[in-house]
Amino acid sequence: MTTSLLLALMLTAEPPALKEVLTKYDAVMAPATFKATATMTAHRDDGTTRGYKMNILKGADDKSRIWFQEPAAVRGQEMLRNGENFWVYMPNLKRALRLASRDNFQGGDFNNADVLRASYAADYQGTVKEDAAKPETWLLELKSTNPDTSYDSIKLWVLKSPLGIPVRGEYFTSSGKMLRSAEFSDVKDFGNGHKRPSHVVMRNEIATQRFSEMHWDAVDTAAPVGDGKFSLSDLGH
Amino acid sequence: MHALVLLLLTQTPLVATTGYVDSRTTGAWTQLDGAPGVTELGEANVQVKLTPDEKVKFYADVSLFWQGAWAIQGGDKDLANYRPSIVVSELYADLPLQEHFRVLVGKKRIVWGSGLSFNPTDALNPPKDPTDPTFQRAGAWLAETEWGFEKVALSLVAAGRATRTYAGLPTALVVYPDHPTAEVVRGIATDDRDEEAHFALTGRLYLLLGDLDVNLIYSYTNLYNDAFRAKSRVGLSLSRVFGNLEVHAEGSLYQGSARIAVNGDCVSAPVMCALKGIPVVTRPDLDATWFNSQALVGARYQFDDSSTLAVEYYFNGEGQDFTGYRRLATLSLQNPAVAQQALGGATDPGTPQKFTLNAIRRHYLVIQGSKPQLWDDWTISGSALIGLEDLSVQLVPQVSWMPKEWLQLTLAAYLPIAGLESEGVTLNDKHYGQFTLSPFETRVLFQARAFF
């Protein structure tokens, strides 16, 4: 009886403010600072897969860095994000190249911003509403306010409780065409009070046989993160 | 438990190793003596990063090359360029003494310019293949101090040229040894020693201005990678992204020129000139005070399917005018050894390249494109290096396949096109453009690389 009442109250509750939900989402998907390891598996049209292992460091103020560990062909590659700026360090060139945030992340179905950038509260505006098909979630309909974002609009389903944990995302171009869809699952407690989906499947809605999985193996939000790792001159060292 | 798992997963390993074994088999149609019709280049590369402490790292990128050459045109069958060798691309100690300050000592390739096919501001490193810049990882012997922050960095570098090497390994830096080589003593090689210091001092200031990468570069060189003595150069490099388009520019400004001038009277008879004591080639503008420059502007675009297209224009202030070019080209065809000696100098070539360019003209256009995952892991790509004066072209179509994550197979062709007859040279009724002066005509290359 009590459970039913709570559920009913939850389902009929007024939607929270968009800013509150997006701030929660950003805190879940990209805490202020953290150190992590993750594995991405790209599934291609022909059924074959390619796996990538990486170490990720996120600093304050929209700074991120990735070191690729596997496969051997890309070992030594690094990526750096500083605000709207993205670079990739190529060991064969011994230098960094500038990247667009929309560029594909290692040829998979994530793009650079999907992995290195999660600042929806700053980049998007929109509405929060119920979705009768997914009553345990809020549906966020987002429109970009930043020309540098990868997607013009996003439909994002996040859990009502705990608020902000994503369940599904649909990502659109300015013409309304769906480019990608994402399923977020396996919410895991990574310690220090940080819970997030440990498994993300990003589907390519243009080449529908393709999809990529990102599995977060470890996330440490208490790790010390120094500013020195986010300077362009540190790449390759 | 979480902390333990994270520690195991994310701690920096003491030793990180990677590398590859590589085989390049080339078949070529040759046109000059000393050029092999078939070559095999085997490379075993290892890259080791040793991190015993947060305050010190050691890094080595070393390749062993075994080379063979067959079907050689002409009588000389032992070609020095095709002997086995060792290339130490990088070998250094990296000391991040503070969060924003590091000292680095050893051999390292440091590139500050934004150009892909050419770097006009690069005074330090061995040249790269403009049709495939990823094949040159060799750097310079140097010491570097660097203060690096998010939006500003300052780097100071002192580099010394390897004045004597054996099988790719240096035995002398900056100055020549007191004693000549055994080959010189036996009279089978000329003594190229001098008593000067061969060095480069360079510094750069990096600024992230808005979303624009800016590098201001100053270099002072003395008989380092060219014939200039006590030469100052200032350089500027810019790079910015607009949507999916990356735009960059890089330029260097200095006085005088190290370009060679071929004595017109000696083109057909260089030996006669040598006997009379008349130099076949001179460098008349080495100490000139007029301003010279090298510059590059380019753009790189990535399409939604990950295909890329890059276009760069390169202005080479060291290039020849038409008269100078015709003399040099004729000398290259009639006396390739003399021309090569004059052009090549004694700089470190670094890693053996698939294609080497002596940029002897002034205006070049480089177009590079690739389309990955054409099917499975098949990638088609291509480069076109175009001499804009004579419209001579070096075309490099290429297809590669990664059947496994650790194996890459590549088939490429090197197709030189002579271009405009009016802007080239004609010898024995055959027309030559700048890209058909090579000892090779068309080449076909098969490469297999296994990563570990």
PDB file of C-alpha atoms in Angstrom, chain A residues 62-160:
ATOM      1  CA  ASP A  62      35.866  21.087 -18.917  1.00  0.00           C
ATOM      2  CA  LYS A  63      39.284  19.507 -19.231  1.00  0.00           C
ATOM      3  CA  SER A  64      39.811  15.849 -20.088  1.00  0.00           C
ATOM      4  CA  ARG A  65      42.616  13.618 -21.264  1.00  0.00           C
ATOM      5  CA  ILE A  66      42.696  10.069 -22.570  1.00  0.00           C
ATOM      6  CA  TRP A  67      45.601   7.668 -22.963  1.00  0.00           C
ATOM      7  CA  PHE A  68      44.964   4.717 -25.273  1.00  0.00           C
ATOM      8  CA  GLN A  69      46.453   1.447 -24.055  1.00  0.00           C
ATOM      9  CA  GLU A  70      45.071  -1.069 -26.536  1.00  0.00           C
ATOM     10  CA  PRO A  71      45.175  -2.157 -29.302  1.00  0.00           C
ATOM     11  CA  ALA A  72      48.884  -1.979 -30.009  1.00  0.00           C
ATOM     12  CA  ALA A  73      48.279  -0.068 -33.248  1.00  0.00           C
ATOM     13  CA  VAL A  74      46.983   2.969 -31.323  1.00  0.00           C
ATOM     14  CA  ARG A  75      48.978   2.589 -28.120  1.00  0.00           C
ATOM     15  CA  GLY A  76      50.571   5.921 -27.280  1.00  0.00           C
ATOM     16  CA  GLN A  77      47.777   7.976 -28.805  1.00  0.00           C
ATOM     17  CA  GLU A  78      46.372  10.586 -26.472  1.00  0.00           C
ATOM     18  CA  MET A  79      43.452  12.972 -26.586  1.00  0.00           C
ATOM     19  CA  LEU A  80      43.065  16.258 -24.791  1.00  0.00           C
ATOM     20  CA  ARG A  81      40.076  18.484 -24.326  1.00  0.00           C
ATOM     21  CA  ASN A  82      40.303  21.988 -22.937  1.00  0.00           C
ATOM     22  CA  GLY A  83      36.957  23.751 -23.148  1.00  0.00           C
ATOM     23  CA  GLU A  84      35.904  23.794 -26.786  1.00  0.00           C
ATOM     24  CA  ASN A  85      39.340  22.679 -27.946  1.00  0.00           C
ATOM     25  CA  PHE A  86      40.215  19.076 -28.787  1.00  0.00           C
ATOM     26  CA  TRP A  87      43.594  17.659 -29.772  1.00  0.00           C
ATOM     27  CA  VAL A  88      44.878  14.197 -30.551  1.00  0.00           C
ATOM     28  CA  TYR A  89      48.536  13.316 -30.036  1.00  0.00           C
ATOM     29  CA  MET A  90      49.771  10.985 -32.760  1.00  0.00           C
ATOM     30  CA  PRO A  91      52.897   9.033 -31.779  1.00  0.00           C
ATOM     31  CA  ASN A  92      53.787   8.509 -35.436  1.00  0.00           C
ATOM     32  CA  LEU A  93      53.767  12.251 -36.048  1.00  0.00           C
ATOM     33  CA  LYS A  94      55.260  13.053 -32.629  1.00  0.00           C
ATOM     34  CA  ARG A  95      52.863  15.947 -32.372  1.00  0.00           C
ATOM     35  CA  ALA A  96      49.275  16.881 -31.613  1.00  0.00           C
ATOM     36  CA  LEU A  97      46.603  17.701 -34.181  1.00  0.00           C
ATOM     37  CA  ARG A  98      43.512  19.725 -33.571  1.00  0.00           C
ATOM     38  CA  LEU A  99      40.252  17.814 -33.768  1.00  0.00           C
ATOM     39  CA  ALA A 100      36.639  18.742 -34.218  1.00  0.00           C
ATOM     40  CA  SER A 101      34.365  17.732 -31.371  1.00  0.00           C
ATOM     41  CA  ARG A 102      32.145  16.012 -33.913  1.00  0.00           C
ATOM     42  CA  ASP A 103      34.911  13.755 -35.204  1.00  0.00           C
ATOM     43  CA  ASN A 104      34.362  10.057 -34.592  1.00  0.00           C
ATOM     44  CA  PHE A 105      36.077   8.723 -31.512  1.00  0.00           C
ATOM     45  CA  GLN A 106      38.575   6.132 -32.816  1.00  0.00           C
ATOM     46  CA  GLY A 107      36.339   5.346 -35.762  1.00  0.00           C
ATOM     47  CA  GLY A 108      33.572   4.065 -33.514  1.00  0.00           C
ATOM     48  CA  ASP A 109      30.067   5.362 -33.047  1.00  0.00           C
ATOM     49  CA  PHE A 110      30.825   7.707 -30.207  1.00  0.00           C
ATOM     50  CA  ASN A 111      32.203  11.048 -31.186  1.00  0.00           C
ATOM     51  CA  ASN A 112      34.877  12.928 -29.314  1.00  0.00           C
ATOM     52  CA  ALA A 113      32.394  15.043 -27.420  1.00  0.00           C
ATOM     53  CA  ASP A 114      30.412  11.994 -26.288  1.00  0.00           C
ATOM     54  CA  VAL A 115      33.456  10.759 -24.432  1.00  0.00           C
ATOM     55  CA  LEU A 116      35.376  13.898 -23.591  1.00  0.00           C
ATOM     56  CA  ARG A 117      32.547  16.303 -22.986  1.00  0.00           C
ATOM     57  CA  ALA A 118      29.455  16.175 -20.785  1.00  0.00           C
ATOM     58  CA  SER A 119      28.327  19.656 -19.964  1.00  0.00           C
ATOM     59  CA  TYR A 120      24.697  19.506 -20.944  1.00  0.00           C
ATOM     60  CA  ALA A 121      23.673  22.039 -18.294  1.00  0.00           C
ATOM     61  CA  ALA A 122      25.788  24.645 -20.048  1.00  0.00           C
ATOM     62  CA  ASP A 123      25.111  23.572 -23.638  1.00  0.00           C
ATOM     63  CA  TYR A 124      21.415  22.742 -23.831  1.00  0.00           C
ATOM     64  CA  GLN A 125      18.015  24.178 -22.970  1.00  0.00           C
ATOM     65  CA  GLY A 126      14.625  22.531 -23.223  1.00  0.00           C
ATOM     66  CA  THR A 127      11.848  20.915 -21.301  1.00  0.00           C
ATOM     67  CA  VAL A 128      11.284  18.127 -18.768  1.00  0.00           C
ATOM     68  CA  LYS A 129       8.174  16.033 -19.025  1.00  0.00           C
ATOM     69  CA  GLU A 130       6.629  12.669 -18.332  1.00  0.00           C
ATOM     70  CA  ASP A 131       6.835   9.812 -20.800  1.00  0.00           C
ATOM     71  CA  ALA A 132       3.958   7.426 -20.363  1.00  0.00           C
ATOM     72  CA  ALA A 133       5.982   4.652 -22.000  1.00  0.00           C
ATOM     73  CA  LYS A 134       8.750   5.008 -19.408  1.00  0.00           C
ATOM     74  CA  PRO A 135       7.024   6.147 -16.218  1.00  0.00           C
ATOM     75  CA  GLU A 136      10.139   5.696 -14.079  1.00  0.00           C
ATOM     76  CA  THR A 137      11.955   8.364 -16.103  1.00  0.00           C
ATOM     77  CA  TRP A 138      11.779  12.016 -17.013  1.00  0.00           C
ATOM     78  CA  LEU A 139      12.016  12.818 -20.691  1.00  0.00           C
ATOM     79  CA  LEU A 140      14.247  15.775 -21.445  1.00  0.00           C
ATOM     80  CA  GLU A 141      13.826  17.394 -24.846  1.00  0.00           C
ATOM     81  CA  LEU A 142      16.958  19.437 -25.356  1.00  0.00           C
ATOM     82  CA  LYS A 143      18.010  22.002 -27.916  1.00  0.00           C
ATOM     83  CA  SER A 144      21.606  23.105 -28.246  1.00  0.00           C
ATOM     84  CA  THR A 145      22.526  26.669 -27.333  1.00  0.00           C
ATOM     85  CA  ASN A 146      26.177  26.172 -28.262  1.00  0.00           C
ATOM     86  CA  PRO A 147      27.215  25.905 -31.930  1.00  0.00           C
ATOM     87  CA  ASP A 148      30.130  23.664 -30.966  1.00  0.00           C
ATOM     88  CA  THR A 149      28.000  20.830 -29.623  1.00  0.00           C
ATOM     89  CA  SER A 150      27.870  17.596 -31.600  1.00  0.00           C
ATOM     90  CA  TYR A 151      24.092  17.345 -31.688  1.00  0.00           C
ATOM     91  CA  ASP A 152      21.516  19.987 -32.430  1.00  0.00           C
ATOM     92  CA  SER A 153      18.879  18.344 -30.293  1.00  0.00           C
ATOM     93  CA  ILE A 154      18.686  15.448 -27.868  1.00  0.00           C
ATOM     94  CA  LYS A 155      15.958  13.384 -26.292  1.00  0.00           C
ATOM     95  CA  LEU A 156      17.222  12.091 -22.997  1.00  0.00           C
ATOM     96  CA  TRP A 157      15.463   9.782 -20.561  1.00  0.00           C
ATOM     97  CA  VAL A 158      16.813   9.955 -17.004  1.00  0.00           C
ATOM     98  CA  LEU A 159      15.690   8.130 -13.890  1.00  0.00           C
ATOM     99  CA  LYS A 160      13.443  10.046 -11.543  1.00  0.00           C
TER     100      LYS A 160
END
